Amino acid sequence: MPLNSQKMSDRPVRVRFAPSPTGPLHIGGVRTALYNYLFAKKHKGKFLLRIEDTDQKRFVEGAEDYVNDSLNWLGLTVDEGVREGGDFGPYKQSERMDKYAGYAHQLVKDDYAYYAFDTPEELTEMRAKLEANSMSAKYDATSRMSMRNSLTLSEDEVKERLDRGDNYIVRIKLPRNEEIRFQDVIRGWIVFNSSQLDDKVLLKEDGLPTYHLANIVDDHLMEISHVIRGEEWLPSAPLHVILYRYLGWEDTMPKFAHLPLILKPDGKGKLSKRDGDRLGFPVFPIEWKDPKTDEISSGYRESGYLPNAVVNMLALLGWHPSDNQELFDLESLINEFTLERVSKSGAKFDMDKAKWFNHQYLMKATGTEIADMVASQIEPKHTARGDKYLATAIEMLKEKVSFASEILPLGDYFFEAPSAYDEKVQRKKWNADIAGHITNYINSIVEGNMVSASAMEEQLQAYADSKEIGKGMLMQPLRWVVSGQAGGPPIFEMLELIGLEEVSKRLDRAIQKFPV
Ligand code: GLU
């Protein structure tokens, strides 16, 4: 009988992000967490964080904290988890170890699994034999009957071995040549043949569960309604579906949604840390220091990305809204998000787009907020004229940058007289004539006490008209006199902020430095 996945039911939405603490969370993992979060919030459900640390050999110090800190930074609030607690805890598998073995033994009793006593040497021998006969070296419906397990040994011998404390593992007894079907919310019907699979280990020699058993037991006990996870888990899904059936939980089996991969910028393969190193962008949300090698991998946070920009960028890597909108805060993502609009094919990472998103969120941030972000760069000269002055200067400069850290170095002239002057402007546009006009103009605005950008602009027009010249020929040299630069923010706003007194000092300075 084909497995006709889960019933459509009105179960409350409960989803989980279930990382294994084996290293820093890759942005692909962050995106999985984000989609789970959005889905939970959209359906007024719960977002769980479960730490899957059954494989103690692969445990990496600090990886669990890293997950928490990353989600925190991005504003993805966990409803139930190790730190948050909840009614379905503990939320860390190493603290739930008493919950799994019973199910494995139950499966053996129900003839859905078996004890296997094969030694490592016997397993190697089996593989060699099968390979020599050009058969795949799998422990499965075909090979298991020639191995040492509770299906081939007599009942007495099995009992004797168990009583004696012989090492054993529990393997699932998969059907031979049976179709396993289930519906993936993103991919539609998925069909596997059980012969493609092997009799996966459920319980290890140390009595601890493997990922597969612990994952299914926990999803069941935690009443998970939807499993939203990366595409790399799709090959495990048929085994999971079978486990639900064998454990008698088919009616409440979660719905599966396997997310597409995040691909390298050229689309050729999965995005890796190496691509990030090679091309100069982070693949981790926040900085990670390898506890063994002390090697530091930079994160989006440390590279100057704003958390809402990262969330927005990741949301659109594999999902698209109903129209062409690109800018979404968390709230609007929650409203718009549906699993049905997650694509089946991989999403190419685009570094320029990531920067574009960051720029967009810098444009939304106020000068004061940005000043806080760049607190470590702020020197006394930046605040000498007050916080409001600094914030306004930042507002004017932010249009030109992708990262907040680029702002202050770009606009030093707001805080002190220029130390360098664009050489090309000097050569091409600075001459006795122009210097005379600029001097006349600056004197006129100082004398008229024209402090506002609009008054200064009108005066330049009036001055140019009176001399029958185009005001355009005066704009760049005027900017250059004041800032030393060839370009920058709107000139009259810049003059207004810098103020008449300072503007006039800078004129004297330019004339002295560059006599004509
Ligand atoms: N522990 C698995 C991981 O590290 C979880 C896979 C799943 O979501 O089922 O990704």
mmCIF file with all atom_site columns, C-alpha atoms in Angstrom, residues 313-447:
data_model
loop_
_atom_site.group_PDB
_atom_site.id
_atom_site.type_symbol
_atom_site.label_atom_id
_atom_site.label_alt_id
_atom_site.label_comp_id
_atom_site.label_asym_id
_atom_site.label_entity_id
_atom_site.label_seq_id
_atom_site.pdbx_PDB_ins_code
_atom_site.Cartn_x
_atom_site.Cartn_y
_atom_site.Cartn_z
_atom_site.occupancy
_atom_site.B_iso_or_equiv
_atom_site.pdbx_formal_charge
_atom_site.auth_seq_id
_atom_site.auth_comp_id
_atom_site.auth_asym_id
_atom_site.auth_atom_id
_atom_site.pdbx_PDB_model_num
ATOM 1   C CA . MET A 1 313 ? 18.006 39.117 1.489   1.00 0.00 ? 313 MET A CA 1
ATOM 2   C CA . LEU A 1 314 ? 17.679 35.568 2.814   1.00 0.00 ? 314 LEU A CA 1
ATOM 3   C CA . ALA A 1 315 ? 13.898 35.628 2.573   1.00 0.00 ? 315 ALA A CA 1
ATOM 4   C CA . LEU A 1 316 ? 14.189 36.255 -1.158  1.00 0.00 ? 316 LEU A CA 1
ATOM 5   C CA . LEU A 1 317 ? 16.799 33.550 -1.723  1.00 0.00 ? 317 LEU A CA 1
ATOM 6   C CA . GLY A 1 318 ? 14.385 30.802 -2.638  1.00 0.00 ? 318 GLY A CA 1
ATOM 7   C CA . TRP A 1 319 ? 11.042 32.498 -2.039  1.00 0.00 ? 319 TRP A CA 1
ATOM 8   C CA . HIS A 1 320 ? 9.251  35.199 -3.998  1.00 0.00 ? 320 HIS A CA 1
ATOM 9   C CA . PRO A 1 321 ? 6.275  37.362 -3.115  1.00 0.00 ? 321 PRO A CA 1
ATOM 10  C CA . SER A 1 322 ? 3.155  37.679 -5.249  1.00 0.00 ? 322 SER A CA 1
ATOM 11  C CA . ASP A 1 323 ? 4.429  40.858 -6.911  1.00 0.00 ? 323 ASP A CA 1
ATOM 12  C CA . ASN A 1 324 ? 7.811  42.474 -7.552  1.00 0.00 ? 324 ASN A CA 1
ATOM 13  C CA . GLN A 1 325 ? 8.231  43.989 -4.137  1.00 0.00 ? 325 GLN A CA 1
ATOM 14  C CA . GLU A 1 326 ? 11.742 43.515 -2.783  1.00 0.00 ? 326 GLU A CA 1
ATOM 15  C CA . LEU A 1 327 ? 11.875 45.347 0.501   1.00 0.00 ? 327 LEU A CA 1
ATOM 16  C CA . PHE A 1 328 ? 10.219 43.555 3.393   1.00 0.00 ? 328 PHE A CA 1
ATOM 17  C CA . ASP A 1 329 ? 10.567 43.996 7.091   1.00 0.00 ? 329 ASP A CA 1
ATOM 18  C CA . LEU A 1 330 ? 9.886  40.965 9.277   1.00 0.00 ? 330 LEU A CA 1
ATOM 19  C CA . GLU A 1 331 ? 6.273  41.961 9.803   1.00 0.00 ? 331 GLU A CA 1
ATOM 20  C CA . SER A 1 332 ? 5.498  42.182 6.103   1.00 0.00 ? 332 SER A CA 1
ATOM 21  C CA . LEU A 1 333 ? 7.413  38.975 5.417   1.00 0.00 ? 333 LEU A CA 1
ATOM 22  C CA . ILE A 1 334 ? 5.204  37.211 7.936   1.00 0.00 ? 334 ILE A CA 1
ATOM 23  C CA . ASN A 1 335 ? 2.118  38.488 6.126   1.00 0.00 ? 335 ASN A CA 1
ATOM 24  C CA . GLU A 1 336 ? 3.328  37.548 2.673   1.00 0.00 ? 336 GLU A CA 1
ATOM 25  C CA . PHE A 1 337 ? 5.146  34.285 3.281   1.00 0.00 ? 337 PHE A CA 1
ATOM 26  C CA . THR A 1 338 ? 3.755  31.023 1.958   1.00 0.00 ? 338 THR A CA 1
ATOM 27  C CA . LEU A 1 339 ? 5.539  27.740 1.403   1.00 0.00 ? 339 LEU A CA 1
ATOM 28  C CA . GLU A 1 340 ? 3.805  27.432 -1.950  1.00 0.00 ? 340 GLU A CA 1
ATOM 29  C CA . ARG A 1 341 ? 5.907  30.304 -3.280  1.00 0.00 ? 341 ARG A CA 1
ATOM 30  C CA . VAL A 1 342 ? 9.176  28.699 -2.284  1.00 0.00 ? 342 VAL A CA 1
ATOM 31  C CA . SER A 1 343 ? 10.898 27.560 -5.449  1.00 0.00 ? 343 SER A CA 1
ATOM 32  C CA . LYS A 1 344 ? 12.008 24.028 -6.178  1.00 0.00 ? 344 LYS A CA 1
ATOM 33  C CA . SER A 1 345 ? 15.249 25.005 -7.845  1.00 0.00 ? 345 SER A CA 1
ATOM 34  C CA . GLY A 1 346 ? 18.343 26.364 -6.144  1.00 0.00 ? 346 GLY A CA 1
ATOM 35  C CA . ALA A 1 347 ? 18.750 30.066 -5.493  1.00 0.00 ? 347 ALA A CA 1
ATOM 36  C CA . LYS A 1 348 ? 21.985 31.730 -6.588  1.00 0.00 ? 348 LYS A CA 1
ATOM 37  C CA . PHE A 1 349 ? 23.686 33.836 -3.978  1.00 0.00 ? 349 PHE A CA 1
ATOM 38  C CA . ASP A 1 350 ? 24.251 37.364 -5.258  1.00 0.00 ? 350 ASP A CA 1
ATOM 39  C CA . MET A 1 351 ? 26.777 39.467 -3.381  1.00 0.00 ? 351 MET A CA 1
ATOM 40  C CA . ASP A 1 352 ? 25.857 42.738 -5.097  1.00 0.00 ? 352 ASP A CA 1
ATOM 41  C CA . LYS A 1 353 ? 22.262 42.155 -4.165  1.00 0.00 ? 353 LYS A CA 1
ATOM 42  C CA . ALA A 1 354 ? 23.269 41.577 -0.551  1.00 0.00 ? 354 ALA A CA 1
ATOM 43  C CA . LYS A 1 355 ? 25.042 44.940 -0.569  1.00 0.00 ? 355 LYS A CA 1
ATOM 44  C CA . TRP A 1 356 ? 22.067 46.554 -2.266  1.00 0.00 ? 356 TRP A CA 1
ATOM 45  C CA . PHE A 1 357 ? 19.807 45.341 0.513   1.00 0.00 ? 357 PHE A CA 1
ATOM 46  C CA . ASN A 1 358 ? 22.171 46.712 3.093   1.00 0.00 ? 358 ASN A CA 1
ATOM 47  C CA . HIS A 1 359 ? 22.206 50.067 1.359   1.00 0.00 ? 359 HIS A CA 1
ATOM 48  C CA . GLN A 1 360 ? 18.413 50.116 1.333   1.00 0.00 ? 360 GLN A CA 1
ATOM 49  C CA . TYR A 1 361 ? 18.271 49.535 5.075   1.00 0.00 ? 361 TYR A CA 1
ATOM 50  C CA . LEU A 1 362 ? 20.939 52.173 5.714   1.00 0.00 ? 362 LEU A CA 1
ATOM 51  C CA . MET A 1 363 ? 18.744 54.579 3.776   1.00 0.00 ? 363 MET A CA 1
ATOM 52  C CA . LYS A 1 364 ? 15.893 53.771 6.137   1.00 0.00 ? 364 LYS A CA 1
ATOM 53  C CA . ALA A 1 365 ? 18.026 54.198 9.261   1.00 0.00 ? 365 ALA A CA 1
ATOM 54  C CA . THR A 1 366 ? 18.300 57.641 10.858  1.00 0.00 ? 366 THR A CA 1
ATOM 55  C CA . GLY A 1 367 ? 21.596 59.453 11.228  1.00 0.00 ? 367 GLY A CA 1
ATOM 56  C CA . THR A 1 368 ? 21.433 58.913 14.980  1.00 0.00 ? 368 THR A CA 1
ATOM 57  C CA . GLU A 1 369 ? 20.920 55.173 14.554  1.00 0.00 ? 369 GLU A CA 1
ATOM 58  C CA . ILE A 1 370 ? 23.837 54.981 12.164  1.00 0.00 ? 370 ILE A CA 1
ATOM 59  C CA . ALA A 1 371 ? 26.007 57.019 14.539  1.00 0.00 ? 371 ALA A CA 1
ATOM 60  C CA . ASP A 1 372 ? 25.344 54.316 17.125  1.00 0.00 ? 372 ASP A CA 1
ATOM 61  C CA . MET A 1 373 ? 26.344 51.626 14.649  1.00 0.00 ? 373 MET A CA 1
ATOM 62  C CA . VAL A 1 374 ? 29.681 53.296 13.989  1.00 0.00 ? 374 VAL A CA 1
ATOM 63  C CA . ALA A 1 375 ? 30.315 54.285 17.605  1.00 0.00 ? 375 ALA A CA 1
ATOM 64  C CA . SER A 1 376 ? 33.780 52.734 17.504  1.00 0.00 ? 376 SER A CA 1
ATOM 65  C CA . GLN A 1 377 ? 34.827 55.048 14.669  1.00 0.00 ? 377 GLN A CA 1
ATOM 66  C CA . ILE A 1 378 ? 33.689 58.236 16.340  1.00 0.00 ? 378 ILE A CA 1
ATOM 67  C CA . GLU A 1 379 ? 36.431 60.659 17.384  1.00 0.00 ? 379 GLU A CA 1
ATOM 68  C CA . PRO A 1 380 ? 36.112 63.946 19.291  1.00 0.00 ? 380 PRO A CA 1
ATOM 69  C CA . LYS A 1 381 ? 36.141 65.940 16.032  1.00 0.00 ? 381 LYS A CA 1
ATOM 70  C CA . HIS A 1 382 ? 32.967 64.167 14.935  1.00 0.00 ? 382 HIS A CA 1
ATOM 71  C CA . THR A 1 383 ? 30.992 65.321 17.935  1.00 0.00 ? 383 THR A CA 1
ATOM 72  C CA . ALA A 1 384 ? 32.639 68.723 18.374  1.00 0.00 ? 384 ALA A CA 1
ATOM 73  C CA . ARG A 1 385 ? 29.630 70.478 16.836  1.00 0.00 ? 385 ARG A CA 1
ATOM 74  C CA . GLY A 1 386 ? 27.072 68.322 18.602  1.00 0.00 ? 386 GLY A CA 1
ATOM 75  C CA . ASP A 1 387 ? 25.263 65.051 17.994  1.00 0.00 ? 387 ASP A CA 1
ATOM 76  C CA . LYS A 1 388 ? 22.692 66.586 15.720  1.00 0.00 ? 388 LYS A CA 1
ATOM 77  C CA . TYR A 1 389 ? 25.413 67.933 13.433  1.00 0.00 ? 389 TYR A CA 1
ATOM 78  C CA . LEU A 1 390 ? 26.957 64.460 13.245  1.00 0.00 ? 390 LEU A CA 1
ATOM 79  C CA . ALA A 1 391 ? 23.615 62.818 12.556  1.00 0.00 ? 391 ALA A CA 1
ATOM 80  C CA . THR A 1 392 ? 22.813 65.292 9.766   1.00 0.00 ? 392 THR A CA 1
ATOM 81  C CA . ALA A 1 393 ? 26.211 64.789 8.140   1.00 0.00 ? 393 ALA A CA 1
ATOM 82  C CA . ILE A 1 394 ? 25.650 61.031 8.237   1.00 0.00 ? 394 ILE A CA 1
ATOM 83  C CA . GLU A 1 395 ? 22.216 61.442 6.659   1.00 0.00 ? 395 GLU A CA 1
ATOM 84  C CA . MET A 1 396 ? 23.796 63.308 3.778   1.00 0.00 ? 396 MET A CA 1
ATOM 85  C CA . LEU A 1 397 ? 26.597 60.822 3.244   1.00 0.00 ? 397 LEU A CA 1
ATOM 86  C CA . LYS A 1 398 ? 24.735 57.531 3.586   1.00 0.00 ? 398 LYS A CA 1
ATOM 87  C CA . GLU A 1 399 ? 23.327 57.642 0.065   1.00 0.00 ? 399 GLU A CA 1
ATOM 88  C CA . LYS A 1 400 ? 26.696 56.817 -1.365  1.00 0.00 ? 400 LYS A CA 1
ATOM 89  C CA . VAL A 1 401 ? 27.604 53.727 0.622   1.00 0.00 ? 401 VAL A CA 1
ATOM 90  C CA . SER A 1 402 ? 26.721 50.074 1.175   1.00 0.00 ? 402 SER A CA 1
ATOM 91  C CA . PHE A 1 403 ? 28.030 49.912 4.752   1.00 0.00 ? 403 PHE A CA 1
ATOM 92  C CA . ALA A 1 404 ? 27.762 52.264 7.688   1.00 0.00 ? 404 ALA A CA 1
ATOM 93  C CA . SER A 1 405 ? 31.502 52.009 8.315   1.00 0.00 ? 405 SER A CA 1
ATOM 94  C CA . GLU A 1 406 ? 32.188 53.681 4.964   1.00 0.00 ? 406 GLU A CA 1
ATOM 95  C CA . ILE A 1 407 ? 30.345 56.858 5.903   1.00 0.00 ? 407 ILE A CA 1
ATOM 96  C CA . LEU A 1 408 ? 32.650 58.817 8.185   1.00 0.00 ? 408 LEU A CA 1
ATOM 97  C CA . PRO A 1 409 ? 35.827 58.258 6.154   1.00 0.00 ? 409 PRO A CA 1
ATOM 98  C CA . LEU A 1 410 ? 33.919 59.520 3.128   1.00 0.00 ? 410 LEU A CA 1
ATOM 99  C CA . GLY A 1 411 ? 32.930 62.826 4.701   1.00 0.00 ? 411 GLY A CA 1
ATOM 100 C CA . ASP A 1 412 ? 35.801 63.992 6.818   1.00 0.00 ? 412 ASP A CA 1
ATOM 101 C CA . TYR A 1 413 ? 35.339 67.518 5.428   1.00 0.00 ? 413 TYR A CA 1
ATOM 102 C CA . PHE A 1 414 ? 32.178 67.879 7.493   1.00 0.00 ? 414 PHE A CA 1
ATOM 103 C CA . PHE A 1 415 ? 34.321 67.763 10.595  1.00 0.00 ? 415 PHE A CA 1
ATOM 104 C CA . GLU A 1 416 ? 37.533 69.518 9.622   1.00 0.00 ? 416 GLU A CA 1
ATOM 105 C CA . ALA A 1 417 ? 39.017 71.491 6.758   1.00 0.00 ? 417 ALA A CA 1
ATOM 106 C CA . PRO A 1 418 ? 40.098 69.227 3.912   1.00 0.00 ? 418 PRO A CA 1
ATOM 107 C CA . SER A 1 419 ? 43.613 67.894 4.097   1.00 0.00 ? 419 SER A CA 1
ATOM 108 C CA . ALA A 1 420 ? 43.620 66.896 0.454   1.00 0.00 ? 420 ALA A CA 1
ATOM 109 C CA . TYR A 1 421 ? 42.083 68.554 -2.593  1.00 0.00 ? 421 TYR A CA 1
ATOM 110 C CA . ASP A 1 422 ? 41.022 66.812 -5.768  1.00 0.00 ? 422 ASP A CA 1
ATOM 111 C CA . GLU A 1 423 ? 43.864 67.481 -8.138  1.00 0.00 ? 423 GLU A CA 1
ATOM 112 C CA . LYS A 1 424 ? 41.853 67.313 -11.324 1.00 0.00 ? 424 LYS A CA 1
ATOM 113 C CA . VAL A 1 425 ? 39.378 69.964 -10.229 1.00 0.00 ? 425 VAL A CA 1
ATOM 114 C CA . GLN A 1 426 ? 42.241 72.185 -9.267  1.00 0.00 ? 426 GLN A CA 1
ATOM 115 C CA . ARG A 1 427 ? 43.919 71.755 -12.622 1.00 0.00 ? 427 ARG A CA 1
ATOM 116 C CA . LYS A 1 428 ? 40.858 72.121 -14.797 1.00 0.00 ? 428 LYS A CA 1
ATOM 117 C CA . LYS A 1 429 ? 38.508 74.401 -12.908 1.00 0.00 ? 429 LYS A CA 1
ATOM 118 C CA . TRP A 1 430 ? 40.493 76.587 -10.572 1.00 0.00 ? 430 TRP A CA 1
ATOM 119 C CA . ASN A 1 431 ? 41.730 79.812 -12.132 1.00 0.00 ? 431 ASN A CA 1
ATOM 120 C CA . ALA A 1 432 ? 41.803 83.519 -11.388 1.00 0.00 ? 432 ALA A CA 1
ATOM 121 C CA . ASP A 1 433 ? 38.386 84.083 -12.919 1.00 0.00 ? 433 ASP A CA 1
ATOM 122 C CA . ILE A 1 434 ? 36.654 81.312 -11.042 1.00 0.00 ? 434 ILE A CA 1
ATOM 123 C CA . ALA A 1 435 ? 38.462 82.078 -7.802  1.00 0.00 ? 435 ALA A CA 1
ATOM 124 C CA . GLY A 1 436 ? 37.201 85.658 -8.123  1.00 0.00 ? 436 GLY A CA 1
ATOM 125 C CA . HIS A 1 437 ? 33.610 84.554 -8.677  1.00 0.00 ? 437 HIS A CA 1
ATOM 126 C CA . ILE A 1 438 ? 33.679 82.085 -5.810  1.00 0.00 ? 438 ILE A CA 1
ATOM 127 C CA . THR A 1 439 ? 35.152 84.710 -3.520  1.00 0.00 ? 439 THR A CA 1
ATOM 128 C CA . ASN A 1 440 ? 32.461 87.223 -4.519  1.00 0.00 ? 440 ASN A CA 1
ATOM 129 C CA . TYR A 1 441 ? 29.742 84.683 -4.054  1.00 0.00 ? 441 TYR A CA 1
ATOM 130 C CA . ILE A 1 442 ? 30.904 83.478 -0.648  1.00 0.00 ? 442 ILE A CA 1
ATOM 131 C CA . ASN A 1 443 ? 31.350 87.041 0.532   1.00 0.00 ? 443 ASN A CA 1
ATOM 132 C CA . SER A 1 444 ? 27.827 87.828 -0.597  1.00 0.00 ? 444 SER A CA 1
ATOM 133 C CA . ILE A 1 445 ? 26.217 85.001 1.319   1.00 0.00 ? 445 ILE A CA 1
ATOM 134 C CA . VAL A 1 446 ? 28.246 85.814 4.420   1.00 0.00 ? 446 VAL A CA 1
ATOM 135 C CA . GLU A 1 447 ? 27.315 89.485 4.223   1.00 0.00 ? 447 GLU A CA 1
#
